[in-house]
């Protein structure tokens, strides 16, 4: 099931602007608590040299992220991992 978070739609542009200025072109990013997966999809599409590793502690979120990944380049939007960083 693909989740949708309206806040992710609202803030993905401003976050991307910061990432474009600060991330190395060939960065490997571990995103903690990726939630729906919307950011992972957006950033992997707009940061071509970056590999994006989404993670979450919720199996439901992992399923949503995996669904978003179907619309992405699997070399840049990596398979989500179940990770509890608490």
XYZ file of C-alpha atoms in Angstrom:
86
model
C 0.000 0.000 0.000
C 1.362 3.386 -1.000
C 1.026 6.050 1.689
C 0.777 9.744 0.892
C 1.919 12.508 3.242
C 0.808 16.018 2.199
C 3.695 17.523 4.196
C 6.184 15.604 2.039
C 4.713 17.221 -1.070
C 4.955 20.662 0.501
C 8.538 20.430 1.711
C 10.273 18.293 -0.922
C 11.204 21.319 -3.050
C 12.876 23.347 -0.291
C 14.682 20.260 1.023
C 15.912 19.405 -2.477
C 17.343 22.922 -2.861
C 19.450 22.414 0.268
C 20.541 18.912 -0.769
C 21.618 20.158 -4.204
C 23.888 22.736 -2.547
C 25.344 20.516 0.158
C 25.530 16.867 -0.937
C 28.522 15.579 -2.879
C 27.468 14.610 -6.401
C 28.182 10.936 -5.693
C 26.801 10.741 -2.144
C 25.338 7.644 -0.546
C 22.479 8.815 1.698
C 20.948 6.747 4.484
C 17.533 8.273 5.138
C 16.258 7.443 8.623
C 12.500 7.158 9.174
C 11.674 7.492 5.478
C 7.940 7.245 6.113
C 5.886 7.036 2.939
C 8.840 7.003 0.519
C 7.815 10.192 -1.292
C 11.038 12.014 -0.457
C 13.166 9.051 -1.540
C 11.428 8.982 -4.922
C 11.654 12.746 -5.443
C 15.277 13.093 -4.383
C 16.455 10.025 -6.308
C 14.900 11.474 -9.462
C 16.502 14.903 -9.039
C 19.945 13.995 -7.666
C 21.296 11.772 -10.454
C 24.657 10.817 -8.908
C 23.276 10.134 -5.450
C 22.288 6.692 -4.159
C 19.364 6.971 -1.743
C 18.949 4.304 0.950
C 15.535 4.623 2.622
C 14.797 2.982 5.961
C 12.037 2.821 8.522
C 11.136 0.872 11.647
C 7.580 0.247 10.442
C 6.839 -2.716 8.152
C 3.906 -0.732 6.738
C 6.212 2.156 5.808
C 8.686 -0.281 4.233
C 5.856 -1.600 2.042
C 4.918 1.944 0.995
C 8.538 2.819 0.217
C 8.887 -0.352 -1.856
C 5.792 0.658 -3.825
C 7.255 4.104 -4.596
C 10.525 2.433 -5.605
C 8.718 0.719 -8.485
C 8.577 4.158 -10.165
C 12.295 4.857 -9.706
C 15.729 3.887 -10.949
C 16.630 0.956 -8.654
C 20.320 1.883 -8.869
C 19.590 5.251 -7.241
C 16.561 4.444 -5.048
C 17.778 1.422 -3.131
C 15.622 -1.276 -1.591
C 14.246 -0.042 1.753
C 15.614 -1.557 4.925
C 13.839 -2.195 8.205
C 15.824 -0.174 10.742
C 15.001 1.018 14.238
C 17.420 3.860 14.991
C 16.026 4.585 18.454
